[in-house]
Coordinates of N, CA and C in Angstrom, one line a residue:
X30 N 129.1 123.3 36.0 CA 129.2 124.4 36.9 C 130.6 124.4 37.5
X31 N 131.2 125.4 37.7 CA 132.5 125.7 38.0 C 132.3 126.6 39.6
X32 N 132.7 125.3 40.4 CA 132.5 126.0 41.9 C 133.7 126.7 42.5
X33 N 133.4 127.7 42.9 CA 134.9 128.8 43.1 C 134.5 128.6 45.1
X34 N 135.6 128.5 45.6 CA 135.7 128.2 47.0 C 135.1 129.6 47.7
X35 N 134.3 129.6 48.7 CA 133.0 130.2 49.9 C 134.4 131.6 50.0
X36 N 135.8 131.4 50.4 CA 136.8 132.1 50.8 C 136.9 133.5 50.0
X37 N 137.3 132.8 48.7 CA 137.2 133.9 47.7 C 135.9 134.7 47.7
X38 N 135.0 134.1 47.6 CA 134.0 134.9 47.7 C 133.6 136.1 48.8
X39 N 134.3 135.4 50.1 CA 134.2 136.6 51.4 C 135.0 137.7 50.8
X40 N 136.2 137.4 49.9 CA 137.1 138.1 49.6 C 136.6 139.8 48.6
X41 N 135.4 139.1 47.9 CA 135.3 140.4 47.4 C 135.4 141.8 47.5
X42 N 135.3 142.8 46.4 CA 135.5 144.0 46.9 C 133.9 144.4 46.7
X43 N 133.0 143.9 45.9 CA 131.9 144.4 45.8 C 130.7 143.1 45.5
X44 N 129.4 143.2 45.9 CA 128.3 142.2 45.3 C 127.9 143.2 44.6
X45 N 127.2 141.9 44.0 CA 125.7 143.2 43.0 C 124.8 142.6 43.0
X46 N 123.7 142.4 43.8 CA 122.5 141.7 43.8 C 121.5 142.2 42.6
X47 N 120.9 141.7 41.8 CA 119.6 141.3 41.3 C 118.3 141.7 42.4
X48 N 117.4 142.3 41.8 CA 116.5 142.2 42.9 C 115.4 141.1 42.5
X49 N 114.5 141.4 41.6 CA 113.7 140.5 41.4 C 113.5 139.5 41.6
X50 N 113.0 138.1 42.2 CA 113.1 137.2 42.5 C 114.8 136.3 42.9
X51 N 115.5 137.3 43.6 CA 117.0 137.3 43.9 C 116.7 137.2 45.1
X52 N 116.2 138.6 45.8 CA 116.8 139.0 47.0 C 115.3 138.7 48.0
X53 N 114.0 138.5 47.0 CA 113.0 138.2 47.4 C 112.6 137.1 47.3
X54 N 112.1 135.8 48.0 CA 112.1 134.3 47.1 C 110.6 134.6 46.3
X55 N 110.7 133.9 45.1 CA 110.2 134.4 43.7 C 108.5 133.7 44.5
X56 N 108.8 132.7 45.1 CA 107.4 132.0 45.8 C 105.9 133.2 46.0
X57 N 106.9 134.6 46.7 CA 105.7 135.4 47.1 C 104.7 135.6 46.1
X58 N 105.2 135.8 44.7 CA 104.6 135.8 43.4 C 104.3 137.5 42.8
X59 N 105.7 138.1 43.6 CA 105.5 139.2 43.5 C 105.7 139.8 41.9
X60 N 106.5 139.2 41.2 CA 106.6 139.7 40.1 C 105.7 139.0 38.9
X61 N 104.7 137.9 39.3 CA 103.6 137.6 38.9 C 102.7 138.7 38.8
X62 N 102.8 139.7 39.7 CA 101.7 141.2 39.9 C 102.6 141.8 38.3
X63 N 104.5 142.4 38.6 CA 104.7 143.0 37.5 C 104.0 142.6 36.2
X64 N 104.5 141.3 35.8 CA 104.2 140.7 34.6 C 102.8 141.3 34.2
X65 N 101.9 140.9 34.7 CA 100.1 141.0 34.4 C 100.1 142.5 34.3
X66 N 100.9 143.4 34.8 CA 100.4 144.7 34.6 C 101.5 145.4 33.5
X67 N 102.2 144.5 33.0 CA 103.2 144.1 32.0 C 101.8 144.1 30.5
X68 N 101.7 143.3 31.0 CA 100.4 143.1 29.5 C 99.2 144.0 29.6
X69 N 98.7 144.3 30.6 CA 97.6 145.6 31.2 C 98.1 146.7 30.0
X70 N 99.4 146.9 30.7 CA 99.9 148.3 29.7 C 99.7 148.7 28.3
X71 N 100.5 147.1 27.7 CA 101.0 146.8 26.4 C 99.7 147.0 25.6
X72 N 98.3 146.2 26.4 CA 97.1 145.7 25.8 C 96.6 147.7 25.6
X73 N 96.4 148.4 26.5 CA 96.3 149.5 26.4 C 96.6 150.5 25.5
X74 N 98.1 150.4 25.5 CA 99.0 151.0 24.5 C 98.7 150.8 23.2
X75 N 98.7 149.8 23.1 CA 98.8 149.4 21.4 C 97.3 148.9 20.8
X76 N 96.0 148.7 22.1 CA 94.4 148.4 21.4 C 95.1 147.6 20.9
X77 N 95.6 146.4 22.0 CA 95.4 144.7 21.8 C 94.3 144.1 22.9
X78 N 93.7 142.8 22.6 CA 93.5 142.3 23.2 C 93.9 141.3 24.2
X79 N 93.8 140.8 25.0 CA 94.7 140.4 26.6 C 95.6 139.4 25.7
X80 N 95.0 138.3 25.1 CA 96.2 137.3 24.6 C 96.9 138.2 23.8
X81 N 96.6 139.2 22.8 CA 97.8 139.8 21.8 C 98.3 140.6 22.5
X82 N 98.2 140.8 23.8 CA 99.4 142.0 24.3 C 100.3 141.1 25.0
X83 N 100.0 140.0 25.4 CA 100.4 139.1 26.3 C 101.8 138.6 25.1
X84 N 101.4 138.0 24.0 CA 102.4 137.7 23.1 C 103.2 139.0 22.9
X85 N 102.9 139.7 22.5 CA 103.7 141.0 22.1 C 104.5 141.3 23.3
X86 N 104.3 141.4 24.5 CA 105.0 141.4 26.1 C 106.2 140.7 25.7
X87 N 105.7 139.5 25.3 CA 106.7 138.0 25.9 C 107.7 138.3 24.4
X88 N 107.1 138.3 23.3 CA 108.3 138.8 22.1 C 109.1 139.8 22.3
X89 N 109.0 141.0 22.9 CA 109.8 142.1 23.3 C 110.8 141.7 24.2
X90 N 110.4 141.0 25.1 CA 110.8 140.6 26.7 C 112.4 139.6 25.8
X91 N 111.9 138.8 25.4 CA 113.1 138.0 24.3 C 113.5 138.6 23.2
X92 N 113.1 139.4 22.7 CA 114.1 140.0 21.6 C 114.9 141.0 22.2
X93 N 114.2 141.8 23.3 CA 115.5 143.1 23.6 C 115.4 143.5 25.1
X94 N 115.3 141.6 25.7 CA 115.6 141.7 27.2 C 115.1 142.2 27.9
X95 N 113.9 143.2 27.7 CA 112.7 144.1 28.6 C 111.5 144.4 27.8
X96 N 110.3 144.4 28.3 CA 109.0 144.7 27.6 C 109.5 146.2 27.4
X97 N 109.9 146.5 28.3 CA 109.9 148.2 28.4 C 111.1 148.6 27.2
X98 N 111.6 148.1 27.0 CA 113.1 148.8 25.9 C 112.2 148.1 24.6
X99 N 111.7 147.2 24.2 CA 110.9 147.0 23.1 C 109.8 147.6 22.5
X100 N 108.9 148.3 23.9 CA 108.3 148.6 23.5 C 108.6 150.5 23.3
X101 N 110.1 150.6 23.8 CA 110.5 152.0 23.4 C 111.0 152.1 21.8
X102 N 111.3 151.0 21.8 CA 112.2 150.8 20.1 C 110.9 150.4 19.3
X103 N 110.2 150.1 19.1 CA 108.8 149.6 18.5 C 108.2 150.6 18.1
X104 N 107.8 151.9 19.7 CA 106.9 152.2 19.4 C 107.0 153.8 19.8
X105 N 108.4 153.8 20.0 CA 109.1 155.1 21.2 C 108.2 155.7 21.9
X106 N 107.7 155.0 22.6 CA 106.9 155.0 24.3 C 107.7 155.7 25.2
X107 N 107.4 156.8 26.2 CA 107.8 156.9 27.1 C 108.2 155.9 28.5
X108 N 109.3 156.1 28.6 CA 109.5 154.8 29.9 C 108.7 155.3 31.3
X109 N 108.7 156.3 31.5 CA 108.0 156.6 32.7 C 107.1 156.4 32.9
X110 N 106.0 156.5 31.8 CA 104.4 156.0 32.4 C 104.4 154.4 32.1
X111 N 105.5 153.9 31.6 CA 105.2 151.9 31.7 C 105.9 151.8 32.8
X112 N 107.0 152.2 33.7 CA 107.7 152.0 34.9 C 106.8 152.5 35.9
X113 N 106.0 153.8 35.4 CA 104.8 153.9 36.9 C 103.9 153.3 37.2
X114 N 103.2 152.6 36.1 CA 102.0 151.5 35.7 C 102.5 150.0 36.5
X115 N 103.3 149.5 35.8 CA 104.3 148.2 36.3 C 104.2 147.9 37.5
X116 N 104.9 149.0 38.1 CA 105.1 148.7 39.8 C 104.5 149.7 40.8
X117 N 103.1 149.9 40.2 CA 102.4 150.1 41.1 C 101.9 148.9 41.9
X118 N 102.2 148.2 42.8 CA 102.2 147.2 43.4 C 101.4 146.8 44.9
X119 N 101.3 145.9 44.8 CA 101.1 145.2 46.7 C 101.6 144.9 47.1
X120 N 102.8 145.6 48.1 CA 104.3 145.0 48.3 C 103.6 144.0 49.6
X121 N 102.6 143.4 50.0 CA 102.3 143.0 51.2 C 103.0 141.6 51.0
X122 N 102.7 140.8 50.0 CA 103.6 139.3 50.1 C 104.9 139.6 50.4
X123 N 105.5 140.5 50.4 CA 106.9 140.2 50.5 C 107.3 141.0 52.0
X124 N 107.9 139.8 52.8 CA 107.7 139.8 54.2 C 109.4 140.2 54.6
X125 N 109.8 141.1 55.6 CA 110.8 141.5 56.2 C 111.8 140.0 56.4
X126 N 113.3 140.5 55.9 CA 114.1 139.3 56.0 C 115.2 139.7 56.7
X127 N 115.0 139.5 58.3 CA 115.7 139.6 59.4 C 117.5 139.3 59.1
X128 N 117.1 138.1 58.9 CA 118.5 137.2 58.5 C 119.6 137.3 57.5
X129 N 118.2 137.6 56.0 CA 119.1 137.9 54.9 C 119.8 139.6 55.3
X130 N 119.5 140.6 55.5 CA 120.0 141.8 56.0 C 120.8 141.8 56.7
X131 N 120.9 140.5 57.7 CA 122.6 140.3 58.7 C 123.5 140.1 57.8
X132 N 123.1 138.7 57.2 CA 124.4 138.3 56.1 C 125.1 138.8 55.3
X133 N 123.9 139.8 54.6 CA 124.6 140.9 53.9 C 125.2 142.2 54.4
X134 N 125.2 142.1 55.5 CA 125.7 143.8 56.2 C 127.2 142.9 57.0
X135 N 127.2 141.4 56.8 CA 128.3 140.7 57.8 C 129.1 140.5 56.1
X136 N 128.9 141.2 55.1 CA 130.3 140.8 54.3 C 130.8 141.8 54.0
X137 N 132.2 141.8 54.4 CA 132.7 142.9 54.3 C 132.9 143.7 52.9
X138 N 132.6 143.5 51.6 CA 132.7 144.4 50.7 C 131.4 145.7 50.3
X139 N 131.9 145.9 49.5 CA 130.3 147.3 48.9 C 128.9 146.4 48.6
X140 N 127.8 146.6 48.6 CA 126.9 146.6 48.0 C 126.2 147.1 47.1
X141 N 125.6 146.5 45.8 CA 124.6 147.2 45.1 C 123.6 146.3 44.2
X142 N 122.0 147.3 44.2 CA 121.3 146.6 43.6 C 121.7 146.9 42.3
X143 N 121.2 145.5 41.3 CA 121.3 146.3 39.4 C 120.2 145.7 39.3
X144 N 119.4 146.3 38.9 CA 118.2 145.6 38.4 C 117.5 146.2 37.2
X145 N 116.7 145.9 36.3 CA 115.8 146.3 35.3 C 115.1 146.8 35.2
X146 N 114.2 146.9 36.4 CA 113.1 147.5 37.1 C 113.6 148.9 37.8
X147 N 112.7 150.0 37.8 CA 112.8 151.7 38.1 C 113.3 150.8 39.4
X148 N 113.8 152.6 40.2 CA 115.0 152.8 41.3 C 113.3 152.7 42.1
X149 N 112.5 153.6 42.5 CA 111.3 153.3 43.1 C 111.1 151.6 43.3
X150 N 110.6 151.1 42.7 CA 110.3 149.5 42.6 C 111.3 149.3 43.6
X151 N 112.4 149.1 43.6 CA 113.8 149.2 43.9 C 113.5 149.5 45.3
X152 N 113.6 150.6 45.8 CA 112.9 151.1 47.3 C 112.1 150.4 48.0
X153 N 111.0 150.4 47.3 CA 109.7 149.9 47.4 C 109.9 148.1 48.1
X154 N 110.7 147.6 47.3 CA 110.7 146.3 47.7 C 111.9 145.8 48.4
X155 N 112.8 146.8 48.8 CA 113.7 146.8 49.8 C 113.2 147.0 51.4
X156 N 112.5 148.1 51.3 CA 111.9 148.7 52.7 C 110.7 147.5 52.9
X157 N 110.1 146.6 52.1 CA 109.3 145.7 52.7 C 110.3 144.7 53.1
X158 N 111.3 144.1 52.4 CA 111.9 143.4 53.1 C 112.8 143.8 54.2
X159 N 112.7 144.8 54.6 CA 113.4 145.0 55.8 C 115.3 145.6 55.5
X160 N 115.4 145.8 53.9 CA 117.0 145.8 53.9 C 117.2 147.2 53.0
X161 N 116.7 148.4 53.5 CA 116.6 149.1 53.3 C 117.9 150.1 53.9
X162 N 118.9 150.7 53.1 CA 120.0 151.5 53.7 C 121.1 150.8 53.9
X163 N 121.1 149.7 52.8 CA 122.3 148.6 53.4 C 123.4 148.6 52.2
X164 N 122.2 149.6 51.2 CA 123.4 149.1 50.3 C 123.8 150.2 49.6
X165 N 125.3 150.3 48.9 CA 125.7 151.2 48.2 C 125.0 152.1 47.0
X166 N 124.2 151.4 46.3 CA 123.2 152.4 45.0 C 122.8 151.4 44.6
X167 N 121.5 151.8 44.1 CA 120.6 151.3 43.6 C 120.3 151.3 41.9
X168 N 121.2 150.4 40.9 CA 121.0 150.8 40.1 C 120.2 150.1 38.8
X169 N 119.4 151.4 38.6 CA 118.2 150.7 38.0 C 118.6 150.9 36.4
X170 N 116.9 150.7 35.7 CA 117.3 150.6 34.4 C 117.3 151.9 33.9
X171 N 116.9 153.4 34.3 CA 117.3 154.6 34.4 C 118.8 155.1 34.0
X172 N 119.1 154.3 35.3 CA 120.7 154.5 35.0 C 121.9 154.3 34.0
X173 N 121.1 153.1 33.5 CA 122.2 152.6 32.1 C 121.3 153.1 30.7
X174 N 120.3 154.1 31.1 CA 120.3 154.4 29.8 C 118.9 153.8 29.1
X175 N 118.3 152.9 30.3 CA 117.3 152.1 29.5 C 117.8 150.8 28.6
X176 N 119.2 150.9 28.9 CA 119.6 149.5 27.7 C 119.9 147.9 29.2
X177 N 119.1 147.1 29.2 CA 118.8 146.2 30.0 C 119.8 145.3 30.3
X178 N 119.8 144.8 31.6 CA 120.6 143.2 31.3 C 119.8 142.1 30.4
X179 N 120.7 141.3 29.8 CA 122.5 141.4 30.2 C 122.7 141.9 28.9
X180 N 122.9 142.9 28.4 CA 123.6 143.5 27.2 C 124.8 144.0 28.1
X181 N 126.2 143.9 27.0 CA 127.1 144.0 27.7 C 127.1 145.4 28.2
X182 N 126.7 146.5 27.6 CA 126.7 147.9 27.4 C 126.0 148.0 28.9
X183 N 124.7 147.8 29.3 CA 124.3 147.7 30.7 C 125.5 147.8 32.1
X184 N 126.1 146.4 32.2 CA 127.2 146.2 33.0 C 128.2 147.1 32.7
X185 N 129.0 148.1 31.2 CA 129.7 148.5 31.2 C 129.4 150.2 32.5
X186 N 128.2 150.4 31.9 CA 127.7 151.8 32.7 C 127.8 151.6 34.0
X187 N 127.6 150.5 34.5 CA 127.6 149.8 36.2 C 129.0 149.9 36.6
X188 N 129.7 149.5 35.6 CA 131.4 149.3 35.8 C 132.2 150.5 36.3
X189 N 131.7 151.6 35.3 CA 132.3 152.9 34.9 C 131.8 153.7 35.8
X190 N 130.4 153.4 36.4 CA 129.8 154.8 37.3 C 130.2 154.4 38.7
X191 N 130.3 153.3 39.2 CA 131.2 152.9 40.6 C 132.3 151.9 40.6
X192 N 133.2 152.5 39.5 CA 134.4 151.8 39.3 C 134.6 150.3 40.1
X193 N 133.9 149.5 39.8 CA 133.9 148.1 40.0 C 134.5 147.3 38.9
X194 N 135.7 146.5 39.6 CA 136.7 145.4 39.0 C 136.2 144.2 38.6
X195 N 135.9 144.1 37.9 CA 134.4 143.0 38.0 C 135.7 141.0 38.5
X196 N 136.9 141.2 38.6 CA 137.7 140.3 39.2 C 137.0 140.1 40.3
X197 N 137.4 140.8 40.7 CA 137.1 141.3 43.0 C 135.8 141.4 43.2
X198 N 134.6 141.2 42.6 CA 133.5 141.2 42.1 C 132.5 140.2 42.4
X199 N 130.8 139.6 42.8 CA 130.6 139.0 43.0 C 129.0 139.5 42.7
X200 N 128.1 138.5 41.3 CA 127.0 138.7 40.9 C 126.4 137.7 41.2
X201 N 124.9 138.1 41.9 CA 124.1 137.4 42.7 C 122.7 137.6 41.6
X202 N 122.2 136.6 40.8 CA 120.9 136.8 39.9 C 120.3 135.0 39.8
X203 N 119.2 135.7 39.4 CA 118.0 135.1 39.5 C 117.8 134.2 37.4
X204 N 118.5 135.1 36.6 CA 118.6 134.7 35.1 C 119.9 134.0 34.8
X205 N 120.1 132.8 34.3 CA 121.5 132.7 33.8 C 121.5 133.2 32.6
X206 N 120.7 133.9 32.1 CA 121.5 134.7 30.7 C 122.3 136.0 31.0
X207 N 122.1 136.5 32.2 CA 122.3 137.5 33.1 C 124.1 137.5 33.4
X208 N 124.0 136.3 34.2 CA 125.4 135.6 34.6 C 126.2 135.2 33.5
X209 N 125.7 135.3 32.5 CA 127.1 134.9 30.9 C 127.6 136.0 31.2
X210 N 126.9 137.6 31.0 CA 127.5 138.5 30.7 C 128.3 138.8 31.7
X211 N 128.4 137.9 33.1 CA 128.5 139.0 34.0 C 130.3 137.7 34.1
X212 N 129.8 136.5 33.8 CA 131.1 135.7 33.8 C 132.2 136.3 32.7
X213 N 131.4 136.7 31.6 CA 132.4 136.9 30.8 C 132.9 138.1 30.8
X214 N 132.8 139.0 32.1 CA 133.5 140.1 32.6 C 134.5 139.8 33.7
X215 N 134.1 138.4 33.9 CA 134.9 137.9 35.2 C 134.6 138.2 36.3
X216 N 133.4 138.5 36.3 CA 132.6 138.4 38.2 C 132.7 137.0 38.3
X217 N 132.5 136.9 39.4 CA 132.0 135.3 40.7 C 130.8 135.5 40.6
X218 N 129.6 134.2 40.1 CA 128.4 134.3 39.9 C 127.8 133.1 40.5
X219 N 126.7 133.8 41.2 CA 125.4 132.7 41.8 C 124.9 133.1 41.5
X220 N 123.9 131.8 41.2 CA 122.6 131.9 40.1 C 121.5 131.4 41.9
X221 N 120.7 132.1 41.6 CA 119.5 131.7 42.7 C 118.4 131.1 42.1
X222 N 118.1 130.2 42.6 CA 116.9 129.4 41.6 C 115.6 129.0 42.8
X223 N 114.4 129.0 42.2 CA 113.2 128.5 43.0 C 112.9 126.9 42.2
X224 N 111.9 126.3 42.9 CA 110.7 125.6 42.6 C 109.6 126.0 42.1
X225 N 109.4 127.3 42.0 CA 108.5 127.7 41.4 C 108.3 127.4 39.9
X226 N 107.0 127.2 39.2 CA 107.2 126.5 37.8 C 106.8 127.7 36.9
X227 N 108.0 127.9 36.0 CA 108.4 129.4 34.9 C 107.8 128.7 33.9
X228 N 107.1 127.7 33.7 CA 106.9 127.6 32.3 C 106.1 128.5 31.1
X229 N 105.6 129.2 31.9 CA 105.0 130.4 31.3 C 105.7 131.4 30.7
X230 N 106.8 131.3 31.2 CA 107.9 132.1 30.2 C 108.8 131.7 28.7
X231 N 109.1 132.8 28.1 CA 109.8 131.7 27.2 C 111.3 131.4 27.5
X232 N 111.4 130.3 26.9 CA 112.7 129.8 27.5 C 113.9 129.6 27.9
X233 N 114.2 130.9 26.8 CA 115.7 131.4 27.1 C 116.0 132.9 28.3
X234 N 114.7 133.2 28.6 CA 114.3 134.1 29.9 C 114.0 133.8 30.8
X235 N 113.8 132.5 31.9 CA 113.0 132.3 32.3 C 114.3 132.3 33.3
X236 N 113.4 132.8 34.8 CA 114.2 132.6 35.7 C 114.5 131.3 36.1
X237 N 116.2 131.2 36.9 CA 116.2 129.6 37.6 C 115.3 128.4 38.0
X238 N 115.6 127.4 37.6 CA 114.9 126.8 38.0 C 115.6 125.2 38.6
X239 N 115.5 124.3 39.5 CA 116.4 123.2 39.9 C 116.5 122.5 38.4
X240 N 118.0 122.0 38.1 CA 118.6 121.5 36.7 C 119.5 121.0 37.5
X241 N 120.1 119.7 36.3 CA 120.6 118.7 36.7 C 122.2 119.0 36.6
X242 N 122.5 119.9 35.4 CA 124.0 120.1 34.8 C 123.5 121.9 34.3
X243 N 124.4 122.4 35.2 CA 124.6 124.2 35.0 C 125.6 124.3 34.0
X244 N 125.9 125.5 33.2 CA 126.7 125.6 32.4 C 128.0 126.3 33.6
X245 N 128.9 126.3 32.7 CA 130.2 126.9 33.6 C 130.3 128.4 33.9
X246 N 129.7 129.2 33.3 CA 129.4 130.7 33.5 C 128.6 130.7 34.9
X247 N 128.1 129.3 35.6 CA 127.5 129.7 36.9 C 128.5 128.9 37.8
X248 N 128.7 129.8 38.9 CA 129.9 129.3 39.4 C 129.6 128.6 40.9
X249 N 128.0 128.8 41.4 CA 127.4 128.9 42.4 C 125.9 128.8 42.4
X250 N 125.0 127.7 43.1 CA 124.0 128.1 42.9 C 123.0 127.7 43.8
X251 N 122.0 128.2 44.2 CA 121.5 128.1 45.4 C 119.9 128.7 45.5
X252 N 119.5 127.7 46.5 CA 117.9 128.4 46.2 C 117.3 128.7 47.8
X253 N 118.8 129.3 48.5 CA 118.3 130.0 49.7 C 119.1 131.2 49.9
X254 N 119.1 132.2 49.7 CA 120.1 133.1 49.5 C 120.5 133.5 51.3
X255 N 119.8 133.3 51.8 CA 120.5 133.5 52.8 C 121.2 131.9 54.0
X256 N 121.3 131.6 53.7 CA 121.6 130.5 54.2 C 123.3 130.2 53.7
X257 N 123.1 130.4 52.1 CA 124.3 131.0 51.2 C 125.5 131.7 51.8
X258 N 124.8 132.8 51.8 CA 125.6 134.1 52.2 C 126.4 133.7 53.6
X259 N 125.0 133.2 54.8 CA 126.0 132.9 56.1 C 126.8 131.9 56.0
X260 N 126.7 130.9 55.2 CA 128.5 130.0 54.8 C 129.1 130.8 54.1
X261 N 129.3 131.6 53.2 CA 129.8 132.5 52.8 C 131.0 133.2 53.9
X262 N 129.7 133.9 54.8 CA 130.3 134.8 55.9 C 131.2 133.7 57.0
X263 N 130.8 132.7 57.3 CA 130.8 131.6 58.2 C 132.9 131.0 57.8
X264 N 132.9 131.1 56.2 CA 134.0 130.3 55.4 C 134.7 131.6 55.9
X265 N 134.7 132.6 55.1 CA 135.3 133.7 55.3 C 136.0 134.2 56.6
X266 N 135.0 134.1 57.7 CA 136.2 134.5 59.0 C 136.5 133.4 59.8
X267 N 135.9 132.1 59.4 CA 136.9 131.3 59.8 C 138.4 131.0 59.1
X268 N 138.2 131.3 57.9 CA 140.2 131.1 57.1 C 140.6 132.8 57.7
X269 N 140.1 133.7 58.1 CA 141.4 135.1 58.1 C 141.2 134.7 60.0

């Protein structure tokens, strides 16, 4: 892991938070709900049964980085009725975050979500956690076209539609496959990781988890995002 000093980071001109198990701690088990209604769909769509929609989920999920873009290329599915199914949700586990909302409204650059998940979902789990209106756009998987992180093509549309330097830049995610693409554009990258146990995923997708040696594409990593951010903020106006 290649640690870049709390300073620079105040420095930026923009974050880009991850939502999913990023800005939420993954504990509430809220994307435990997505996943299951992830294979509900699949199982529906294609007259599989629970375990073969379940594999067929998790092979899409790793070959083309979303259930939802595999199962457009597969099967040319409409995205809108798998993004309205998905996250039809119980946003109740995910509880208002007083704190993380200061942190983030106390650093002085832009804000924005990128996430893979519709701009709704997006809303939806913002306004539960209380950080609703904080941030600059919301950009979902709509917006790039339906082509997912981390394909580089994703980040370029992100780049291009709110001219972000990805130097002066700072990516906040929950995947380190996510953070290659985003290092080797030269953002500043924290990886947020839980205790939660991913083994249920396959392995080159699987969100953070505590490890002993990070690769160097993560430059930061941490399993309290707000706590983070206020040394962050804390480093930052104490050097200006």
């Amino acid at each position: 892991m290649t640690t870049r000093p709390l300073t620079r980071l105040f420095e930026a001109e923009d974050w880009v938070f991850d939502l999913d198990n990023t800005l939420y701690p993954a504990e509430c088990d809220l994307f435990a709900q997505i996943d299951e209604r992830m294979t509900e769909f699949v199982g529906r769509y294609l007259g599989l049964d629970y375990d073969a929609a379940k594999a067929k989920q998790k092979h899409y999920y790793t070959t083309y980085g979303t259930t939802l873009n595999g199962m457009m290329r597969e099967h040319d599915m409409p995205a809108s009725a798998f993004l309205d199914y998905v996250h039809d949700l119980d946003y109740s586990p995910v509880v208002p975050a007083p704190k993380l909302r200061a942190a983030i409204e106390a650093l002085p650059g832009r804000k924005l979500v990128f996430t893979n998940g519709s701009r709704g979902h997006a809303e939806r789990t913002l306004k539960a956690l209380g950080l609703e209106d904080i941030f600059h756009d919301l950009f979902d998987i709509e917006a790039t076209g339906y082509v997912p992180k981390p394909k580089r093509e994703a980040f370029d549309v992100l780049i291009d539609r709110h001219v972000v330097e990805p130097t002066k830049a700072v990516m906040v995610e929950d995947l380190s496959r996510n953070l290659l693409t985003a290092h080797e554009l030269g953002f500043s990258t924290i990886l947020v990781w839980s205790w939660k146990d991913w083994s249920h995923e396959p392995l080159d997708g699987r969100p953070a988890g505590p490890v002993d040696e990070t690769p160097d594409h993560v430059h930061h990593m941490t399993n309290d995002l707000t706590t983070f951010l206020e040394a962050v903020v804390e480093a930052g106006t104490q050097h200006g």
